[in-house]
PDB file of C-alpha atoms in Angstrom:
ATOM      1  CA  MET A   1     -45.792 -70.860  95.706  1.00  0.00           C
ATOM      2  CA  GLU A   2     -44.983 -67.295  94.660  1.00  0.00           C
ATOM      3  CA  TYR A   3     -47.364 -65.353  92.447  1.00  0.00           C
ATOM      4  CA  ALA A   4     -44.697 -64.611  89.805  1.00  0.00           C
ATOM      5  CA  LEU A   5     -43.913 -68.320  89.451  1.00  0.00           C
ATOM      6  CA  LEU A   6     -47.590 -69.184  89.129  1.00  0.00           C
ATOM      7  CA  ARG A   7     -48.021 -66.528  86.446  1.00  0.00           C
ATOM      8  CA  SER A   8     -45.143 -68.132  84.597  1.00  0.00           C
ATOM      9  CA  LEU A   9     -46.657 -71.608  84.922  1.00  0.00           C
ATOM     10  CA  ARG A  10     -50.003 -70.308  83.676  1.00  0.00           C
ATOM     11  CA  ALA A  11     -48.260 -69.495  80.394  1.00  0.00           C
ATOM     12  CA  LEU A  12     -46.303 -72.761  80.279  1.00  0.00           C
ATOM     13  CA  GLY A  13     -49.274 -75.050  80.979  1.00  0.00           C
ATOM     14  CA  PRO A  14     -51.352 -74.438  77.841  1.00  0.00           C
ATOM     15  CA  GLY A  15     -48.196 -74.257  75.743  1.00  0.00           C
ATOM     16  CA  LEU A  16     -47.225 -77.795  76.768  1.00  0.00           C
ATOM     17  CA  VAL A  17     -50.779 -78.996  76.117  1.00  0.00           C
ATOM     18  CA  VAL A  18     -50.627 -77.621  72.565  1.00  0.00           C
ATOM     19  CA  LEU A  19     -47.226 -79.207  71.930  1.00  0.00           C
ATOM     20  CA  GLY A  20     -48.468 -82.474  73.384  1.00  0.00           C
ATOM     21  CA  TYR A  21     -51.434 -82.559  71.020  1.00  0.00           C
ATOM     22  CA  ILE A  22     -49.217 -81.773  68.030  1.00  0.00           C
ATOM     23  CA  ASP A  23     -46.945 -84.690  68.902  1.00  0.00           C
ATOM     24  CA  LEU A  24     -49.926 -86.945  69.619  1.00  0.00           C
ATOM     25  CA  PHE A  25     -51.348 -86.157  66.181  1.00  0.00           C
ATOM     26  CA  LEU A  26     -47.989 -86.791  64.517  1.00  0.00           C
ATOM     27  CA  ALA A  27     -47.457 -90.096  66.325  1.00  0.00           C
ATOM     28  CA  LEU A  28     -50.947 -91.627  66.086  1.00  0.00           C
ATOM     29  CA  VAL A  29     -52.481 -90.122  62.960  1.00  0.00           C
ATOM     30  CA  VAL A  30     -49.596 -89.118  60.675  1.00  0.00           C
ATOM     31  CA  LYS A  31     -47.450 -92.030  61.931  1.00  0.00           C
ATOM     32  CA  ARG A  32     -44.357 -89.896  62.351  1.00  0.00           C
ATOM     33  CA  ASP A  33     -42.017 -89.564  65.287  1.00  0.00           C
ATOM     34  CA  ALA A  34     -42.976 -87.044  67.947  1.00  0.00           C
ATOM     35  CA  TYR A  35     -40.925 -83.877  67.697  1.00  0.00           C
ATOM     36  CA  PHE A  36     -41.372 -81.593  70.693  1.00  0.00           C
ATOM     37  CA  TRP A  37     -41.270 -84.217  73.434  1.00  0.00           C
ATOM     38  CA  GLU A  38     -37.983 -85.506  72.022  1.00  0.00           C
ATOM     39  CA  LEU A  39     -36.357 -82.150  72.807  1.00  0.00           C
ATOM     40  CA  ASP A  40     -34.309 -81.616  75.953  1.00  0.00           C
ATOM     41  CA  SER A  41     -36.207 -79.994  78.822  1.00  0.00           C
ATOM     42  CA  ALA A  42     -34.774 -76.504  78.277  1.00  0.00           C
ATOM     43  CA  LYS A  43     -35.834 -76.386  74.626  1.00  0.00           C
ATOM     44  CA  LEU A  44     -39.191 -77.975  75.408  1.00  0.00           C
ATOM     45  CA  PHE A  45     -39.956 -75.396  78.113  1.00  0.00           C
ATOM     46  CA  LEU A  46     -38.826 -72.566  75.841  1.00  0.00           C
ATOM     47  CA  ALA A  47     -41.150 -73.791  73.091  1.00  0.00           C
ATOM     48  CA  GLY A  48     -43.914 -74.201  75.676  1.00  0.00           C
ATOM     49  CA  TYR A  49     -43.504 -70.635  76.919  1.00  0.00           C
ATOM     50  CA  VAL A  50     -43.520 -69.229  73.377  1.00  0.00           C
ATOM     51  CA  VAL A  51     -46.631 -71.157  72.329  1.00  0.00           C
ATOM     52  CA  GLY A  52     -48.277 -70.508  75.705  1.00  0.00           C
ATOM     53  CA  GLY A  53     -47.537 -66.787  75.435  1.00  0.00           C
ATOM     54  CA  VAL A  54     -49.185 -66.591  72.024  1.00  0.00           C
ATOM     55  CA  TYR A  55     -52.127 -68.599  73.318  1.00  0.00           C
ATOM     56  CA  GLY A  56     -52.421 -66.311  76.350  1.00  0.00           C
ATOM     57  CA  VAL A  57     -52.679 -63.228  74.140  1.00  0.00           C
ATOM     58  CA  LEU A  58     -55.375 -64.845  72.006  1.00  0.00           C
ATOM     59  CA  ALA A  59     -57.220 -66.159  75.077  1.00  0.00           C
ATOM     60  CA  SER A  60     -57.257 -62.707  76.678  1.00  0.00           C
ATOM     61  CA  LEU A  61     -58.969 -61.324  73.571  1.00  0.00           C
ATOM     62  CA  PHE A  62     -61.779 -63.807  74.220  1.00  0.00           C
ATOM     63  CA  ARG A  63     -61.867 -62.898  77.956  1.00  0.00           C
ATOM     64  CA  ARG A  64     -60.647 -66.313  79.042  1.00  0.00           C
ATOM     65  CA  ASP A  65     -60.393 -65.488  82.747  1.00  0.00           C
ATOM     66  CA  LEU A  66     -63.963 -64.184  82.895  1.00  0.00           C
ATOM     67  CA  TYR A  67     -65.291 -67.549  81.724  1.00  0.00           C
ATOM     68  CA  ALA A  68     -62.703 -69.667  83.546  1.00  0.00           C
ATOM     69  CA  PHE A  69     -63.715 -68.165  86.911  1.00  0.00           C
ATOM     70  CA  ASP A  70     -67.418 -68.291  86.149  1.00  0.00           C
ATOM     71  CA  GLY A  71     -69.541 -67.488  89.194  1.00  0.00           C
ATOM     72  CA  VAL A  72     -66.664 -66.494  91.486  1.00  0.00           C
ATOM     73  CA  GLN A  73     -67.261 -62.736  91.389  1.00  0.00           C
ATOM     74  CA  SER A  74     -71.014 -63.098  91.871  1.00  0.00           C
ATOM     75  CA  ALA A  75     -70.428 -65.459  94.830  1.00  0.00           C
ATOM     76  CA  ILE A  76     -68.108 -62.926  96.490  1.00  0.00           C
ATOM     77  CA  LEU A  77     -70.580 -60.101  95.914  1.00  0.00           C
ATOM     78  CA  GLU A  78     -73.490 -62.101  97.321  1.00  0.00           C
ATOM     79  CA  ALA A  79     -71.459 -63.031 100.403  1.00  0.00           C
ATOM     80  CA  LEU A  80     -70.494 -59.379 100.958  1.00  0.00           C
ATOM     81  CA  GLN A  81     -74.090 -58.237 100.539  1.00  0.00           C
ATOM     82  CA  LYS A  82     -75.211 -60.666 103.250  1.00  0.00           C
ATOM     83  CA  LEU A  83     -72.695 -59.143 105.674  1.00  0.00           C
ATOM     84  CA  PHE A  84     -73.123 -55.561 104.464  1.00  0.00           C
ATOM     85  CA  PRO A  85     -76.775 -54.990 103.439  1.00  0.00           C
ATOM     86  CA  GLU A  86     -75.898 -51.470 102.296  1.00  0.00           C
ATOM     87  CA  LEU A  87     -74.168 -53.068  99.305  1.00  0.00           C
ATOM     88  CA  ASN A  88     -77.448 -54.340  97.861  1.00  0.00           C
ATOM     89  CA  GLY A  89     -77.926 -52.842  94.429  1.00  0.00           C
ATOM     90  CA  ARG A  90     -74.209 -52.239  93.919  1.00  0.00           C
ATOM     91  CA  SER A  91     -72.268 -53.966  91.165  1.00  0.00           C
ATOM     92  CA  TRP A  92     -69.059 -55.969  91.495  1.00  0.00           C
ATOM     93  CA  GLN A  93     -67.186 -53.150  89.749  1.00  0.00           C
ATOM     94  CA  GLU A  94     -68.200 -50.780  92.553  1.00  0.00           C
ATOM     95  CA  VAL A  95     -67.332 -53.154  95.375  1.00  0.00           C
ATOM     96  CA  SER A  96     -64.216 -54.939  94.076  1.00  0.00           C
ATOM     97  CA  PRO A  97     -61.712 -52.057  94.636  1.00  0.00           C
ATOM     98  CA  CYS A  98     -62.341 -52.174  98.389  1.00  0.00           C
ATOM     99  CA  PHE A  99     -62.324 -55.968  98.484  1.00  0.00           C
ATOM    100  CA  TYR A 100     -58.942 -56.204  96.781  1.00  0.00           C
ATOM    101  CA  LYS A 101     -57.525 -53.245  98.703  1.00  0.00           C
ATOM    102  CA  LEU A 102     -58.029 -55.056 102.004  1.00  0.00           C
ATOM    103  CA  ILE A 103     -56.613 -58.289 100.595  1.00  0.00           C
ATOM    104  CA  ASP A 104     -53.475 -56.471  99.459  1.00  0.00           C
ATOM    105  CA  THR A 105     -52.935 -54.645 102.755  1.00  0.00           C
ATOM    106  CA  ASP A 106     -53.909 -57.239 105.388  1.00  0.00           C
ATOM    107  CA  LYS A 107     -51.302 -59.897 106.231  1.00  0.00           C
ATOM    108  CA  SER A 108     -53.741 -62.706 107.049  1.00  0.00           C
ATOM    109  CA  LEU A 109     -55.718 -62.124 103.849  1.00  0.00           C
ATOM    110  CA  GLU A 110     -52.472 -61.953 101.919  1.00  0.00           C
ATOM    111  CA  GLN A 111     -51.576 -65.414 103.236  1.00  0.00           C
ATOM    112  CA  LYS A 112     -54.991 -66.749 102.196  1.00  0.00           C
ATOM    113  CA  SER A 113     -54.388 -65.298  98.739  1.00  0.00           C
ATOM    114  CA  LYS A 114     -51.435 -67.641  98.192  1.00  0.00           C
ATOM    115  CA  GLY A 115     -53.837 -70.584  98.286  1.00  0.00           C
ATOM    116  CA  LEU A 116     -56.080 -68.749  95.860  1.00  0.00           C
ATOM    117  CA  TYR A 117     -53.177 -68.105  93.483  1.00  0.00           C
ATOM    118  CA  PHE A 118     -52.340 -71.810  93.297  1.00  0.00           C
ATOM    119  CA  ASN A 119     -55.972 -72.783  92.919  1.00  0.00           C
ATOM    120  CA  GLY A 120     -56.336 -70.128  90.211  1.00  0.00           C
ATOM    121  CA  PHE A 121     -53.497 -71.814  88.346  1.00  0.00           C
ATOM    122  CA  ILE A 122     -55.442 -75.107  88.449  1.00  0.00           C
ATOM    123  CA  VAL A 123     -58.616 -73.317  87.299  1.00  0.00           C
ATOM    124  CA  THR A 124     -57.056 -71.700  84.250  1.00  0.00           C
ATOM    125  CA  THR A 125     -54.886 -74.686  83.280  1.00  0.00           C
ATOM    126  CA  SER A 126     -57.793 -77.151  83.393  1.00  0.00           C
ATOM    127  CA  PHE A 127     -60.061 -74.661  81.585  1.00  0.00           C
ATOM    128  CA  ASP A 128     -57.423 -74.226  78.878  1.00  0.00           C
ATOM    129  CA  ALA A 129     -57.016 -77.999  78.570  1.00  0.00           C
ATOM    130  CA  VAL A 130     -60.753 -78.438  77.997  1.00  0.00           C
ATOM    131  CA  TRP A 131     -60.925 -75.959  75.139  1.00  0.00           C
ATOM    132  CA  LEU A 132     -57.620 -77.006  73.619  1.00  0.00           C
ATOM    133  CA  SER A 133     -58.939 -80.571  73.625  1.00  0.00           C
ATOM    134  CA  VAL A 134     -62.092 -79.441  71.839  1.00  0.00           C
ATOM    135  CA  PHE A 135     -59.966 -77.597  69.291  1.00  0.00           C
ATOM    136  CA  ALA A 136     -57.692 -80.642  68.846  1.00  0.00           C
ATOM    137  CA  SER A 137     -60.690 -82.890  68.228  1.00  0.00           C
ATOM    138  CA  VAL A 138     -62.144 -80.502  65.653  1.00  0.00           C
ATOM    139  CA  VAL A 139     -58.865 -79.889  63.823  1.00  0.00           C
ATOM    140  CA  GLY A 140     -57.509 -83.428  63.905  1.00  0.00           C
ATOM    141  CA  GLY A 141     -60.720 -85.396  64.268  1.00  0.00           C
ATOM    142  CA  GLY A 142     -61.566 -85.522  60.572  1.00  0.00           C
ATOM    143  CA  VAL A 143     -58.140 -86.811  59.605  1.00  0.00           C
ATOM    144  CA  ALA A 144     -58.178 -89.295  62.483  1.00  0.00           C
ATOM    145  CA  LEU A 145     -61.559 -90.676  61.409  1.00  0.00           C
ATOM    146  CA  TYR A 146     -60.456 -90.892  57.791  1.00  0.00           C
ATOM    147  CA  SER A 147     -57.339 -92.832  58.758  1.00  0.00           C
ATOM    148  CA  GLY A 148     -59.276 -94.983  61.213  1.00  0.00           C
ATOM    149  CA  GLU A 149     -57.115 -93.882  64.143  1.00  0.00           C
ATOM    150  CA  TRP A 150     -59.679 -93.885  66.939  1.00  0.00           C
ATOM    151  CA  SER A 151     -57.066 -93.862  69.677  1.00  0.00           C
ATOM    152  CA  TYR A 152     -56.298 -90.193  68.981  1.00  0.00           C
ATOM    153  CA  LEU A 153     -59.919 -89.169  69.507  1.00  0.00           C
ATOM    154  CA  LEU A 154     -60.209 -91.421  72.554  1.00  0.00           C
ATOM    155  CA  ILE A 155     -57.202 -89.803  74.235  1.00  0.00           C
ATOM    156  CA  VAL A 156     -58.452 -86.299  73.395  1.00  0.00           C
ATOM    157  CA  ALA A 157     -61.894 -87.150  74.803  1.00  0.00           C
ATOM    158  CA  CYS A 158     -60.371 -88.532  78.024  1.00  0.00           C
ATOM    159  CA  VAL A 159     -58.234 -85.418  78.503  1.00  0.00           C
ATOM    160  CA  ALA A 160     -61.209 -83.126  77.844  1.00  0.00           C
ATOM    161  CA  THR A 161     -63.483 -85.021  80.250  1.00  0.00           C
ATOM    162  CA  SER A 162     -60.953 -85.247  83.073  1.00  0.00           C
ATOM    163  CA  SER A 163     -59.943 -81.593  82.610  1.00  0.00           C
ATOM    164  CA  TYR A 164     -63.575 -80.529  82.793  1.00  0.00           C
ATOM    165  CA  GLY A 165     -64.030 -82.406  86.055  1.00  0.00           C
ATOM    166  CA  VAL A 166     -60.906 -80.807  87.519  1.00  0.00           C
ATOM    167  CA  TRP A 167     -62.087 -77.367  86.368  1.00  0.00           C
ATOM    168  CA  LEU A 168     -65.500 -77.760  88.034  1.00  0.00           C
ATOM    169  CA  ALA A 169     -63.884 -78.824  91.308  1.00  0.00           C
ATOM    170  CA  ALA A 170     -61.282 -76.038  91.154  1.00  0.00           C
ATOM    171  CA  VAL A 171     -63.870 -73.310  90.475  1.00  0.00           C
ATOM    172  CA  LYS A 172     -65.955 -74.560  93.401  1.00  0.00           C
ATOM    173  CA  ARG A 173     -62.877 -74.491  95.611  1.00  0.00           C
ATOM    174  CA  HIS A 174     -62.055 -70.965  94.397  1.00  0.00           C
ATOM    175  CA  ARG A 175     -65.501 -69.742  95.442  1.00  0.00           C
ATOM    176  CA  GLU A 176     -65.072 -71.339  98.869  1.00  0.00           C
ATOM    177  CA  LEU A 177     -61.636 -69.775  99.401  1.00  0.00           C
ATOM    178  CA  SER A 178     -62.893 -66.367  98.288  1.00  0.00           C
ATOM    179  CA  ILE A 179     -65.880 -66.537 100.620  1.00  0.00           C
ATOM    180  CA  GLY A 180     -63.417 -67.370 103.403  1.00  0.00           C
ATOM    181  CA  GLN A 181     -61.731 -64.031 102.701  1.00  0.00           C
ATOM    182  CA  VAL A 182     -65.133 -62.347 102.848  1.00  0.00           C
ATOM    183  CA  ALA A 183     -65.702 -63.834 106.310  1.00  0.00           C
ATOM    184  CA  VAL A 184     -62.471 -62.232 107.565  1.00  0.00           C
ATOM    185  CA  ILE A 185     -63.471 -58.876 106.076  1.00  0.00           C
ATOM    186  CA  GLY A 186     -66.953 -59.125 107.582  1.00  0.00           C
ATOM    187  CA  GLY A 187     -65.488 -59.783 111.015  1.00  0.00           C
ATOM    188  CA  ARG A 188     -62.190 -58.129 111.831  1.00  0.00           C
ATOM    189  CA  LEU A 189     -62.094 -55.648 108.924  1.00  0.00           C
ATOM    190  CA  ALA A 190     -65.737 -54.599 108.699  1.00  0.00           C
ATOM    191  CA  GLY A 191     -64.994 -50.999 109.724  1.00  0.00           C
ATOM    192  CA  ASP A 192     -62.174 -50.630 107.204  1.00  0.00           C
ATOM    193  CA  PHE A 193     -64.337 -52.053 104.452  1.00  0.00           C
ATOM    194  CA  ARG A 194     -67.237 -49.699 105.188  1.00  0.00           C
ATOM    195  CA  ARG A 195     -64.901 -46.690 105.232  1.00  0.00           C
ATOM    196  CA  CYS A 196     -63.476 -47.703 101.888  1.00  0.00           C
ATOM    197  CA  ILE A 197     -66.956 -48.101 100.386  1.00  0.00           C
ATOM    198  CA  ARG A 198     -67.928 -44.640 101.615  1.00  0.00           C
ATOM    199  CA  GLU A 199     -64.776 -43.116 100.126  1.00  0.00           C
ATOM    200  CA  VAL A 200     -65.359 -44.841  96.782  1.00  0.00           C
ATOM    201  CA  SER A 201     -68.981 -43.636  96.791  1.00  0.00           C
ATOM    202  CA  LYS A 202     -67.848 -40.033  97.369  1.00  0.00           C
ATOM    203  CA  VAL A 203     -65.436 -40.287  94.423  1.00  0.00           C
ATOM    204  CA  ASP A 204     -68.135 -41.756  92.178  1.00  0.00           C
ATOM    205  CA  LEU A 205     -70.516 -38.940  93.135  1.00  0.00           C
ATOM    206  CA  GLY A 206     -67.812 -36.383  92.385  1.00  0.00           C
TER     207      GLY A 206
END
């Protein structure tokens, strides 16, 4: 799956989750007909992209990706430091330019990145679903309890729990795939990586 398409789906995913929770609240708690999921697919996707785009802007302000991919950067850095002891004491910010440079320029690593892109989509979508479920329970939970509509809270809890499990598995998989890229760099591209690190160090030193 192409990166541009995955970027597009990363915006659509949380948008559809938000619309789904709005309709769920209307149907189960307010006892009104669902609105968004009665739309034709084109209008539904358009609404999903708009809501997802707004959500994406807000999520970026709270550094969503940093928390969604928790532990991935540190796992990559630790794996690189095992193969290149001279990196001990360096931060991810110092090392990452060379790591991503090789990924962008090497064909085999570029192919591996396609699997990472798709897995990254699962990571962010499941992470978004967890926190949107928490928000839905907080916002609609009081009204649901007051009206005695436990099914709303039960569905929200099931979505949050299953999304959390998917997120944990996807983050673990992302670390494994990233470390697989490190193994390629440590083997066939070790010389290129060391040269890049030396060049970056010269620039940093002025």
